[in-house]
Amino acid sequence: MKYQDLISKLTLEEKVALTSGKDFWQTVGIDRDDVKIPSAFLSDGPHGIRKQAAAADHLGLNASIPATCFPTAATMANSWNDELGEEMGKMLGEEAVDERVNVLLGPGINIKRNPRCGRNFEYFSEDPLLAGKMAAAYIRGIQSNGVSACVKHFALNNQEERRMVVDTITDERTMREIYLTGFEIAVKEGKPLSVMSSYNMVNGTHTNENMHLMRDILRGEWGYDKLVVTDWAGCNDRVQGLIAGNELEMPSCLYSNDDLYKALTKGYEVPPELTPDRPGAQYERVTAALKDGKLDESYLDECLDRLFDLIFTTDKVFEGRPADEKLAVRNVDAHHEMAKKCAEECIVLLRNENNILPLAGGTKVAVIGDFAKVPRYQGAGSSVVNPTKLDSPLACLGFKIDKFEKNPLPCAKDKVGEPGENVYNLDVVGYEPGFDRYGKKKPALIKKAVDLAKKADVALVYAGLDEVTEAEGLDRKDINIPQPQIDLIDALCAAGIKTVVVLSCGSSVELPFADKVDAIVHAYLGGQAIANAVLDVIVGNVNPSGKLAESYPYAYGDCSSASHFPGKQLSVEYREGLYVGYRYYDTANVAVRYPFGYGMSYTTFEYSGLTVDDKGATFTITNTGSRDGKEVAQLYVGLKGGKIFRPAKELKGFKKVLVKAGESVKVTIPFDERTFRYFNVATDKWETEGGEYDIMIGANVEDIRLSAKLKVAGTTEVDPYAGAALDSYRSGNAANVELEEFKALLSCGADKYKYPVPDPGYKFYKKNRMVIHYNCTVADLRYSKRWFGRLFSGAIRFARALLWKMGNRTLSNTLEMGVVHQPIRGMAKFGGMNRARMDGLIMMCNGHFFKGLGQLRRGKTKEEAREEKLMRKGRKEDLKAQDKINKDAE
């Protein structure tokens, strides 16, 4: 081990203590003559630093220091430009260094299994290759500054509802090919200094305790030897987590761990009031396991070695630097321009009838939509950034914004409002909101908007999803654009008004008006500079080059996972298997509104001259239009007629190139070890099926421009699915797989991969009554034995509904994020109560009201209270005896 000498100087108590945070964001530091361990600071920040200046929380509620808000991961993936992602990562790393942040908690690379996942805006794609490549670039950029990126959430965390307790049930091949490949690419190519485990369980075991995920795959197969940290309050059993190699539990809770260490490291007896009996540190449990032999000290030493490697490696960048020294803050404008540059390459042109775009100079434009006033530029939750600047579309067009009737994000308060100079040569006839931001029907707003638009040549409509619809901690109820916005757009089209829609949302939505409007410009959630970036595309200063990193179905019911999202009470079954996103639509021939990889340009490209060998594919792209433009060439691979079922096409490479008007560029996309592989659950390794593969070059997954055949030798003849009744998987029609067929899939292959499918429902001991335990959520308390739990759960749910009805949707969502789906252990870990109080609450819910109430009030069991009383009595007697000795000595 690298830090064996340092570890040998630590007491057992210190070792245990160091594996939990000092507070919400910091690790513990030890400062004594023979041991100097600095404290490391961890901060949210997939697309901007969220270092909180005041009270700490994990939901983005409290203020944070100003930082550049770059485009979200879902937006950046549309650039298909990993080099640009690395540039952005460098600036994120610079700002982390300025704020003395050792670990930046991002990027998030979970797969977009279902468009309703509320946190999809934080994730790159439905495809693991694209997600992994973009994540690796982010990591390289961030870590080039000497600080750590932290890849999250490992793994299969693909929904927000019940995310802290849900059990993800999947087969081994699907897990590896779809949900782990992105992490594998990020780990091997990005080399992150830290990885964050997810909240959920996978096939019956919490991820941070999952030996198969942590030891066999992450540590063993991928060779990862750096730090793994829990998601905040994501530790279920600390002892098992340490054994699995989960080094750091965050955060520290109720009591100050720092006080505990001061007591320990100065050789004092630890006062009872400082003993961390909360589950957040699980100090006593770990110490007891070490003393009982259930936990070998070597596991603890191994964890500390990796923890120290992270701390000392990242702390080097701060050596000799004054605490108040800033670098990037002096370059706010440069970082803002970088945010704009990123946003420009991410904007996706979805529709452009009769080449209405770009708008010519002098075009009369009516600006419509609440999002034109206060832009929708980021998601909600732990990733919320307090931007250094914020461009408003109206301000960019010369309007002065006097006030905000409703301020969607507190951080926008002082950033929008000053008018800019209208440099876009558009004749703006006026502005109307057109709709209520949060979906209330107000027909009068539509009438005013239509009347204004009649005075213009074009209606520029800013539409999309609001901040309370897409947020961490909850999933969307549907994938619809709010009806008032649809009514507005329908009214404009019915009036014969040329309409250009600017969309702002972080995941796919149904677009019933798509064939009616003249143009659709999709900005996604483009960060603080998105307003100017969009206008530059609209007037032609920038040629759009973004392409969708996810599919846009006609209707939600077309999704392969629609019938099994977000699952039932206890588990979610990934019955669709490999057929996620385009892998399903393309294989099952399900038509979509916009396919994966789709995006228009103001110019045209021609593909030619494909040659293929065992190293890769080479071809030529020619710009046949009159404008310079960037094109994303996509390499897909398929095998028809093979024994092993698989999607018809799978993305295996991509390249974004700039091609000047009238010129050609030769492009090579290499193959790698993943191009032809599949995971064989019978041989327990990656294999290649022999056969003649289709090598396809496309502008998107449906628009294949060039194709060729390549014969590839196989590595095994073993068919893990021989004789199994898997018709849905063999055909690709996997949207409505029956339970028995799913069980058959999970029973294939080696015994260790034959996972059972548990009953997804609650375990009631009688009708609608269950025993409450640590992993029950507040929502589950409605089924408790006695009235207290049912009343408590009902009150929380009523409060949430009432707040929603009253229009306070942000606070309503906060209740759902932070309370409704929070397990009782999570409430304790976030500082709400210690373990004794948590046990008291559980007793009250399980029919022992007065006994539990007493313990809840005391904060300790009767035995602990009695022992503490005796200790205090003994101390008083010791003090009296010492006083007597002192007097006698005098």
CSV table of C-alpha atoms in Angstrom, one decimal, residues 354-697:
chain,number,residue,atom,x,y,z
A,354,ASN,CA,-39.1,25.8,-46.7
A,355,ASN,CA,-35.9,26.9,-45.1
A,356,ILE,CA,-37.6,29.5,-43.0
A,357,LEU,CA,-34.4,29.6,-41.0
A,358,PRO,CA,-32.1,31.4,-40.8
A,359,LEU,CA,-34.3,34.6,-40.6
A,360,ALA,CA,-33.3,37.3,-42.9
A,361,GLY,CA,-32.3,40.7,-41.5
A,362,GLY,CA,-35.2,43.1,-40.9
A,363,THR,CA,-37.7,40.2,-40.3
A,364,LYS,CA,-40.6,41.3,-38.1
A,365,VAL,CA,-40.7,39.0,-35.1
A,366,ALA,CA,-43.2,38.6,-32.3
A,367,VAL,CA,-41.5,37.1,-29.3
A,368,ILE,CA,-43.9,34.9,-27.3
A,369,GLY,CA,-43.5,32.6,-24.3
A,370,ASP,CA,-42.7,33.0,-20.7
A,371,PHE,CA,-39.3,31.3,-21.3
A,372,ALA,CA,-38.3,34.2,-23.4
A,373,LYS,CA,-38.4,36.4,-20.3
A,374,VAL,CA,-36.7,34.0,-17.8
A,375,PRO,CA,-35.0,31.2,-19.7
A,376,ARG,CA,-35.1,27.6,-18.8
A,377,TYR,CA,-31.4,26.8,-18.8
A,378,GLN,CA,-30.8,24.1,-16.1
A,379,GLY,CA,-32.5,21.4,-14.1
A,380,ALA,CA,-33.6,21.4,-10.5
A,381,GLY,CA,-32.1,19.6,-7.5
A,382,SER,CA,-28.5,19.1,-6.4
A,383,SER,CA,-27.0,20.3,-9.7
A,384,VAL,CA,-28.6,23.8,-9.5
A,385,VAL,CA,-25.9,26.4,-10.2
A,386,ASN,CA,-25.9,30.0,-9.2
A,387,PRO,CA,-24.8,31.5,-12.5
A,388,THR,CA,-22.2,34.3,-12.8
A,389,LYS,CA,-24.4,35.7,-15.6
A,390,LEU,CA,-27.7,34.8,-17.2
A,391,ASP,CA,-28.7,35.8,-20.8
A,392,SER,CA,-32.4,36.4,-21.3
A,393,PRO,CA,-33.8,36.1,-24.8
A,394,LEU,CA,-35.8,39.4,-24.4
A,395,ALA,CA,-32.8,41.2,-22.9
A,396,CYS,CA,-30.6,40.0,-25.8
A,397,LEU,CA,-33.2,41.5,-28.2
A,398,GLY,CA,-33.0,44.9,-26.4
A,399,PHE,CA,-36.0,44.6,-23.9
A,400,LYS,CA,-35.7,45.8,-20.4
A,401,ILE,CA,-37.2,43.3,-17.8
A,402,ASP,CA,-38.5,45.3,-14.9
A,403,LYS,CA,-39.6,42.5,-12.6
A,404,PHE,CA,-40.3,38.8,-12.3
A,405,GLU,CA,-43.8,37.9,-11.3
A,406,LYS,CA,-42.7,34.4,-10.6
A,407,ASN,CA,-39.0,33.7,-10.1
A,408,PRO,CA,-38.4,30.0,-10.9
A,409,LEU,CA,-34.9,29.7,-9.4
A,410,PRO,CA,-33.6,32.0,-6.6
A,411,CYS,CA,-30.3,32.1,-8.3
A,412,ALA,CA,-31.8,33.9,-11.3
A,413,LYS,CA,-33.0,36.8,-9.2
A,414,ASP,CA,-30.1,39.2,-9.7
A,415,LYS,CA,-28.8,37.8,-13.0
A,416,VAL,CA,-31.6,38.8,-15.5
A,417,GLY,CA,-33.1,42.1,-16.2
A,418,GLU,CA,-30.6,44.4,-17.8
A,419,PRO,CA,-31.4,45.0,-21.5
A,420,GLY,CA,-28.7,44.2,-24.0
A,421,GLU,CA,-28.1,45.6,-27.5
A,422,ASN,CA,-30.2,44.0,-30.3
A,423,VAL,CA,-27.4,42.9,-32.5
A,424,TYR,CA,-29.5,40.4,-34.5
A,425,ASN,CA,-31.0,42.8,-37.0
A,426,LEU,CA,-34.5,41.6,-36.2
A,427,ASP,CA,-37.5,44.0,-36.1
A,428,VAL,CA,-39.1,42.9,-32.8
A,429,VAL,CA,-42.8,44.1,-32.7
A,430,GLY,CA,-43.3,43.1,-29.1
A,431,TYR,CA,-43.5,40.4,-26.5
A,432,GLU,CA,-46.4,38.4,-24.9
A,433,PRO,CA,-46.1,35.6,-22.4
A,434,GLY,CA,-48.7,33.5,-24.2
A,435,PHE,CA,-49.1,31.0,-21.4
A,436,ASP,CA,-48.6,30.5,-17.7
A,437,ARG,CA,-45.2,29.0,-17.0
A,438,TYR,CA,-46.6,26.4,-14.7
A,439,GLY,CA,-49.5,25.2,-16.8
A,440,LYS,CA,-52.6,27.1,-15.7
A,441,LYS,CA,-55.0,27.7,-18.4
A,442,LYS,CA,-55.3,31.4,-19.3
A,443,PRO,CA,-57.1,31.8,-22.7
A,444,ALA,CA,-56.6,35.6,-22.5
A,445,LEU,CA,-52.9,35.2,-22.8
A,446,ILE,CA,-53.3,33.1,-26.0
A,447,LYS,CA,-55.5,35.8,-27.6
A,448,LYS,CA,-53.0,38.6,-26.8
A,449,ALA,CA,-50.2,36.5,-28.2
A,450,VAL,CA,-52.0,35.8,-31.5
A,451,ASP,CA,-53.0,39.4,-31.9
A,452,LEU,CA,-49.4,40.5,-31.5
A,453,ALA,CA,-48.2,37.8,-33.9
A,454,LYS,CA,-50.5,39.0,-36.6
A,455,LYS,CA,-48.4,42.2,-36.7
A,456,ALA,CA,-45.2,40.2,-37.4
A,457,ASP,CA,-43.7,38.0,-40.2
A,458,VAL,CA,-42.8,35.3,-37.8
A,459,ALA,CA,-43.8,34.2,-34.3
A,460,LEU,CA,-40.8,33.2,-32.2
A,461,VAL,CA,-42.3,30.9,-29.5
A,462,TYR,CA,-40.2,29.9,-26.5
A,463,ALA,CA,-41.8,26.8,-25.0
A,464,GLY,CA,-40.8,23.7,-23.0
A,465,LEU,CA,-40.9,22.2,-19.6
A,466,ASP,CA,-40.8,24.2,-16.3
A,467,GLU,CA,-38.4,23.7,-13.4
A,468,VAL,CA,-40.8,21.7,-11.2
A,469,THR,CA,-41.5,19.2,-14.0
A,470,GLU,CA,-37.9,18.1,-14.5
A,471,ALA,CA,-36.1,17.7,-11.2
A,472,GLU,CA,-34.0,15.4,-9.1
A,473,GLY,CA,-36.0,13.3,-6.7
A,474,LEU,CA,-39.2,12.8,-8.8
A,475,ASP,CA,-40.1,11.5,-12.1
A,476,ARG,CA,-42.4,13.1,-14.7
A,477,LYS,CA,-46.0,11.9,-14.8
A,478,ASP,CA,-45.9,11.9,-18.6
A,479,ILE,CA,-43.8,13.3,-21.4
A,480,ASN,CA,-46.2,15.9,-22.6
A,481,ILE,CA,-45.6,19.6,-23.2
A,482,PRO,CA,-48.1,21.5,-21.0
A,483,GLN,CA,-51.4,21.8,-22.7
A,484,PRO,CA,-51.6,25.7,-22.6
A,485,GLN,CA,-48.4,25.8,-24.7
A,486,ILE,CA,-49.9,23.4,-27.2
A,487,ASP,CA,-53.1,25.4,-27.4
A,488,LEU,CA,-51.0,28.6,-28.0
A,489,ILE,CA,-49.0,27.0,-30.8
A,490,ASP,CA,-52.2,25.5,-32.4
A,491,ALA,CA,-53.8,28.9,-32.3
A,492,LEU,CA,-50.9,30.6,-34.0
A,493,CYS,CA,-50.8,28.0,-36.7
A,494,ALA,CA,-54.6,28.1,-37.2
A,495,ALA,CA,-54.3,31.9,-37.7
A,496,GLY,CA,-51.8,31.2,-40.6
A,497,ILE,CA,-48.9,32.7,-38.7
A,498,LYS,CA,-45.4,31.4,-39.5
A,499,THR,CA,-44.2,29.9,-36.2
A,500,VAL,CA,-40.7,29.0,-35.0
A,501,VAL,CA,-40.7,27.1,-31.7
A,502,VAL,CA,-37.7,27.2,-29.4
A,503,LEU,CA,-37.8,24.2,-27.1
A,504,SER,CA,-36.2,24.1,-23.7
A,505,CYS,CA,-36.4,20.7,-21.9
A,506,GLY,CA,-33.9,18.1,-20.7
A,507,SER,CA,-35.4,14.9,-22.1
A,508,SER,CA,-37.6,13.8,-24.9
A,509,VAL,CA,-41.2,15.0,-25.1
A,510,GLU,CA,-44.3,14.4,-27.3
A,511,LEU,CA,-44.6,17.1,-30.0
A,512,PRO,CA,-48.1,17.0,-31.4
A,513,PHE,CA,-47.6,20.3,-33.2
A,514,ALA,CA,-44.4,19.2,-34.9
A,515,ASP,CA,-46.0,18.9,-38.4
A,516,LYS,CA,-47.8,22.2,-38.1
A,517,VAL,CA,-45.1,24.7,-37.2
A,518,ASP,CA,-42.5,26.0,-39.6
A,519,ALA,CA,-39.4,25.3,-37.5
A,520,ILE,CA,-38.3,23.8,-34.2
A,521,VAL,CA,-35.0,24.7,-32.6
A,522,HIS,CA,-34.3,22.5,-29.6
A,523,ALA,CA,-32.1,24.3,-27.1
A,524,TYR,CA,-32.3,21.6,-24.4
A,525,LEU,CA,-31.0,23.1,-21.1
A,526,GLY,CA,-28.1,25.0,-22.5
A,527,GLY,CA,-26.7,26.9,-19.5
A,528,GLN,CA,-26.4,30.5,-18.7
A,529,ALA,CA,-25.5,31.7,-22.3
A,530,ILE,CA,-28.1,29.7,-24.2
A,531,ALA,CA,-30.2,32.7,-25.1
A,532,ASN,CA,-27.6,34.3,-27.3
A,533,ALA,CA,-26.6,30.9,-28.7
A,534,VAL,CA,-30.1,30.3,-29.9
A,535,LEU,CA,-30.5,33.7,-31.5
A,536,ASP,CA,-27.2,33.2,-33.3
A,537,VAL,CA,-28.6,30.0,-34.8
A,538,ILE,CA,-31.9,31.6,-35.7
A,539,VAL,CA,-30.3,34.5,-37.7
A,540,GLY,CA,-27.6,32.3,-39.2
A,541,ASN,CA,-24.5,33.4,-37.4
A,542,VAL,CA,-24.1,29.8,-36.3
A,543,ASN,CA,-24.9,26.8,-38.4
A,544,PRO,CA,-26.6,24.2,-36.2
A,545,SER,CA,-24.7,21.0,-35.8
A,546,GLY,CA,-26.3,19.3,-32.8
A,547,LYS,CA,-27.8,15.8,-33.1
A,548,LEU,CA,-30.1,14.1,-30.7
A,549,ALA,CA,-28.5,11.8,-28.1
A,550,GLU,CA,-31.9,10.2,-27.5
A,551,SER,CA,-35.0,9.1,-29.5
A,552,TYR,CA,-38.2,11.1,-29.6
A,553,PRO,CA,-41.2,8.8,-29.7
A,554,TYR,CA,-44.5,9.8,-31.1
A,555,ALA,CA,-46.1,8.8,-27.8
A,556,TYR,CA,-44.9,7.6,-24.4
A,557,GLY,CA,-46.6,4.2,-24.9
A,558,ASP,CA,-44.2,3.5,-27.7
A,559,CYS,CA,-41.3,3.2,-25.2
A,560,SER,CA,-40.1,-0.3,-24.5
A,561,SER,CA,-40.1,0.3,-20.7
A,562,ALA,CA,-43.4,2.1,-20.5
A,563,SER,CA,-45.1,-0.9,-19.0
A,564,HIS,CA,-42.4,-1.3,-16.3
A,565,PHE,CA,-41.5,2.2,-15.2
A,566,PRO,CA,-41.0,3.0,-12.4
A,567,GLY,CA,-41.9,-0.5,-11.3
A,568,LYS,CA,-44.0,-1.4,-8.3
A,569,GLN,CA,-43.5,-0.8,-4.6
A,570,LEU,CA,-40.3,-2.6,-3.9
A,571,SER,CA,-38.6,-3.3,-7.3
A,572,VAL,CA,-38.4,-2.4,-11.0
A,573,GLU,CA,-38.0,-5.1,-13.6
A,574,TYR,CA,-36.0,-4.3,-16.7
A,575,ARG,CA,-38.0,-6.7,-18.8
A,576,GLU,CA,-37.1,-5.0,-22.1
A,577,GLY,CA,-33.5,-6.2,-21.7
A,578,LEU,CA,-31.1,-4.9,-24.3
A,579,TYR,CA,-33.9,-3.0,-26.2
A,580,VAL,CA,-33.5,0.5,-24.8
A,581,GLY,CA,-34.1,3.6,-26.9
A,582,TYR,CA,-33.2,3.2,-30.5
A,583,ARG,CA,-32.2,-0.4,-30.0
A,584,TYR,CA,-35.9,-1.1,-29.5
A,585,TYR,CA,-37.5,1.3,-32.0
A,586,ASP,CA,-35.1,0.3,-34.8
A,587,THR,CA,-35.3,-3.5,-34.2
A,588,ALA,CA,-39.1,-3.7,-33.6
A,589,ASN,CA,-39.8,-1.2,-36.5
A,590,VAL,CA,-41.6,1.2,-34.2
A,591,ALA,CA,-41.8,4.6,-35.9
A,592,VAL,CA,-40.5,7.6,-33.9
A,593,ARG,CA,-40.9,11.4,-34.3
A,594,TYR,CA,-37.2,12.0,-34.4
A,595,PRO,CA,-34.6,9.2,-34.4
A,596,PHE,CA,-31.5,8.9,-32.3
A,597,GLY,CA,-28.7,10.9,-33.9
A,598,TYR,CA,-31.0,13.2,-35.8
A,599,GLY,CA,-30.4,16.9,-36.4
A,600,MET,CA,-30.6,19.3,-39.4
A,601,SER,CA,-28.2,21.8,-40.7
A,602,TYR,CA,-28.3,24.9,-43.0
A,603,THR,CA,-26.1,23.0,-45.4
A,604,THR,CA,-26.2,19.5,-46.9
A,605,PHE,CA,-23.6,16.6,-46.7
A,606,GLU,CA,-22.9,13.7,-49.0
A,607,TYR,CA,-21.2,10.5,-48.0
A,608,SER,CA,-19.1,8.4,-50.3
A,609,GLY,CA,-16.2,6.0,-50.8
A,610,LEU,CA,-16.7,3.6,-47.8
A,611,THR,CA,-13.8,1.1,-47.2
A,612,VAL,CA,-13.8,-1.3,-44.3
A,613,ASP,CA,-11.1,-3.5,-42.9
A,614,ASP,CA,-10.4,-5.1,-39.5
A,615,LYS,CA,-9.2,-1.8,-38.1
A,616,GLY,CA,-12.1,0.4,-39.0
A,617,ALA,CA,-14.2,2.3,-41.6
A,618,THR,CA,-13.0,5.1,-43.8
A,619,PHE,CA,-15.2,7.3,-46.0
A,620,THR,CA,-15.5,10.8,-47.4
A,621,ILE,CA,-18.0,13.6,-46.4
A,622,THR,CA,-18.6,16.4,-48.9
A,623,ASN,CA,-20.4,19.6,-48.1
A,624,THR,CA,-22.7,20.1,-51.0
A,625,GLY,CA,-24.2,23.3,-49.7
A,626,SER,CA,-23.2,27.0,-49.6
A,627,ARG,CA,-22.4,27.2,-45.9
A,628,ASP,CA,-19.6,25.8,-43.8
A,629,GLY,CA,-20.9,23.2,-41.4
A,630,LYS,CA,-20.2,20.4,-39.0
A,631,GLU,CA,-21.4,16.9,-39.5
A,632,VAL,CA,-21.6,14.0,-37.1
A,633,ALA,CA,-20.9,10.7,-38.8
A,634,GLN,CA,-22.1,7.7,-36.9
A,635,LEU,CA,-20.9,4.1,-37.2
A,636,TYR,CA,-23.4,1.4,-36.5
A,637,VAL,CA,-22.8,-2.4,-36.5
A,638,GLY,CA,-25.3,-5.2,-36.9
A,639,LEU,CA,-25.4,-9.0,-37.5
A,640,LYS,CA,-28.4,-10.6,-39.2
A,641,GLY,CA,-29.2,-14.2,-38.8
A,642,GLY,CA,-26.9,-14.9,-35.8
A,643,LYS,CA,-27.7,-17.3,-33.0
A,644,ILE,CA,-27.3,-14.7,-30.2
A,645,PHE,CA,-30.2,-12.2,-30.2
A,646,ARG,CA,-29.2,-8.6,-30.4
A,647,PRO,CA,-30.5,-5.2,-31.6
A,648,ALA,CA,-30.5,-4.5,-35.4
A,649,LYS,CA,-28.0,-1.7,-35.0
A,650,GLU,CA,-25.7,-0.5,-32.3
A,651,LEU,CA,-23.6,2.6,-32.2
A,652,LYS,CA,-19.9,1.7,-32.2
A,653,GLY,CA,-18.2,4.9,-33.1
A,654,PHE,CA,-18.8,8.5,-34.2
A,655,LYS,CA,-16.8,11.5,-35.5
A,656,LYS,CA,-17.7,15.2,-35.7
A,657,VAL,CA,-16.0,17.1,-38.5
A,658,LEU,CA,-16.0,20.6,-39.9
A,659,VAL,CA,-16.5,20.6,-43.7
A,660,LYS,CA,-16.2,23.9,-45.5
A,661,ALA,CA,-18.7,24.6,-48.3
A,662,GLY,CA,-17.9,22.7,-51.5
A,663,GLU,CA,-15.0,20.8,-49.8
A,664,SER,CA,-14.6,17.2,-48.8
A,665,VAL,CA,-13.1,15.5,-45.7
A,666,LYS,CA,-11.9,12.0,-45.3
A,667,VAL,CA,-13.1,10.4,-42.1
A,668,THR,CA,-11.9,7.3,-40.3
A,669,ILE,CA,-13.7,5.7,-37.4
A,670,PRO,CA,-11.7,2.9,-35.8
A,671,PHE,CA,-13.0,-0.3,-34.3
A,672,ASP,CA,-12.0,-1.2,-30.8
A,673,GLU,CA,-12.4,-4.2,-28.4
A,674,ARG,CA,-16.1,-3.4,-27.9
A,675,THR,CA,-17.1,-3.2,-31.6
A,676,PHE,CA,-18.2,-6.8,-32.0
A,677,ARG,CA,-18.4,-8.1,-28.4
A,678,TYR,CA,-21.4,-9.3,-26.4
A,679,PHE,CA,-21.4,-10.7,-22.9
A,680,ASN,CA,-22.0,-14.5,-22.8
A,681,VAL,CA,-23.6,-15.4,-19.5
A,682,ALA,CA,-22.7,-19.1,-20.0
A,683,THR,CA,-19.0,-18.7,-20.6
A,684,ASP,CA,-18.9,-15.7,-18.1
A,685,LYS,CA,-16.9,-13.4,-20.4
A,686,TRP,CA,-17.1,-11.1,-23.4
A,687,GLU,CA,-17.3,-13.1,-26.6
A,688,THR,CA,-17.6,-12.4,-30.4
A,689,GLU,CA,-20.1,-14.2,-32.5
A,690,GLY,CA,-18.6,-15.2,-35.8
A,691,GLY,CA,-20.4,-14.0,-39.0
A,692,GLU,CA,-20.7,-11.4,-41.6
A,693,TYR,CA,-21.4,-8.1,-40.0
A,694,ASP,CA,-23.1,-5.0,-41.5
A,695,ILE,CA,-20.9,-2.0,-41.1
A,696,MET,CA,-23.1,1.1,-41.5
A,697,ILE,CA,-22.3,4.8,-41.7
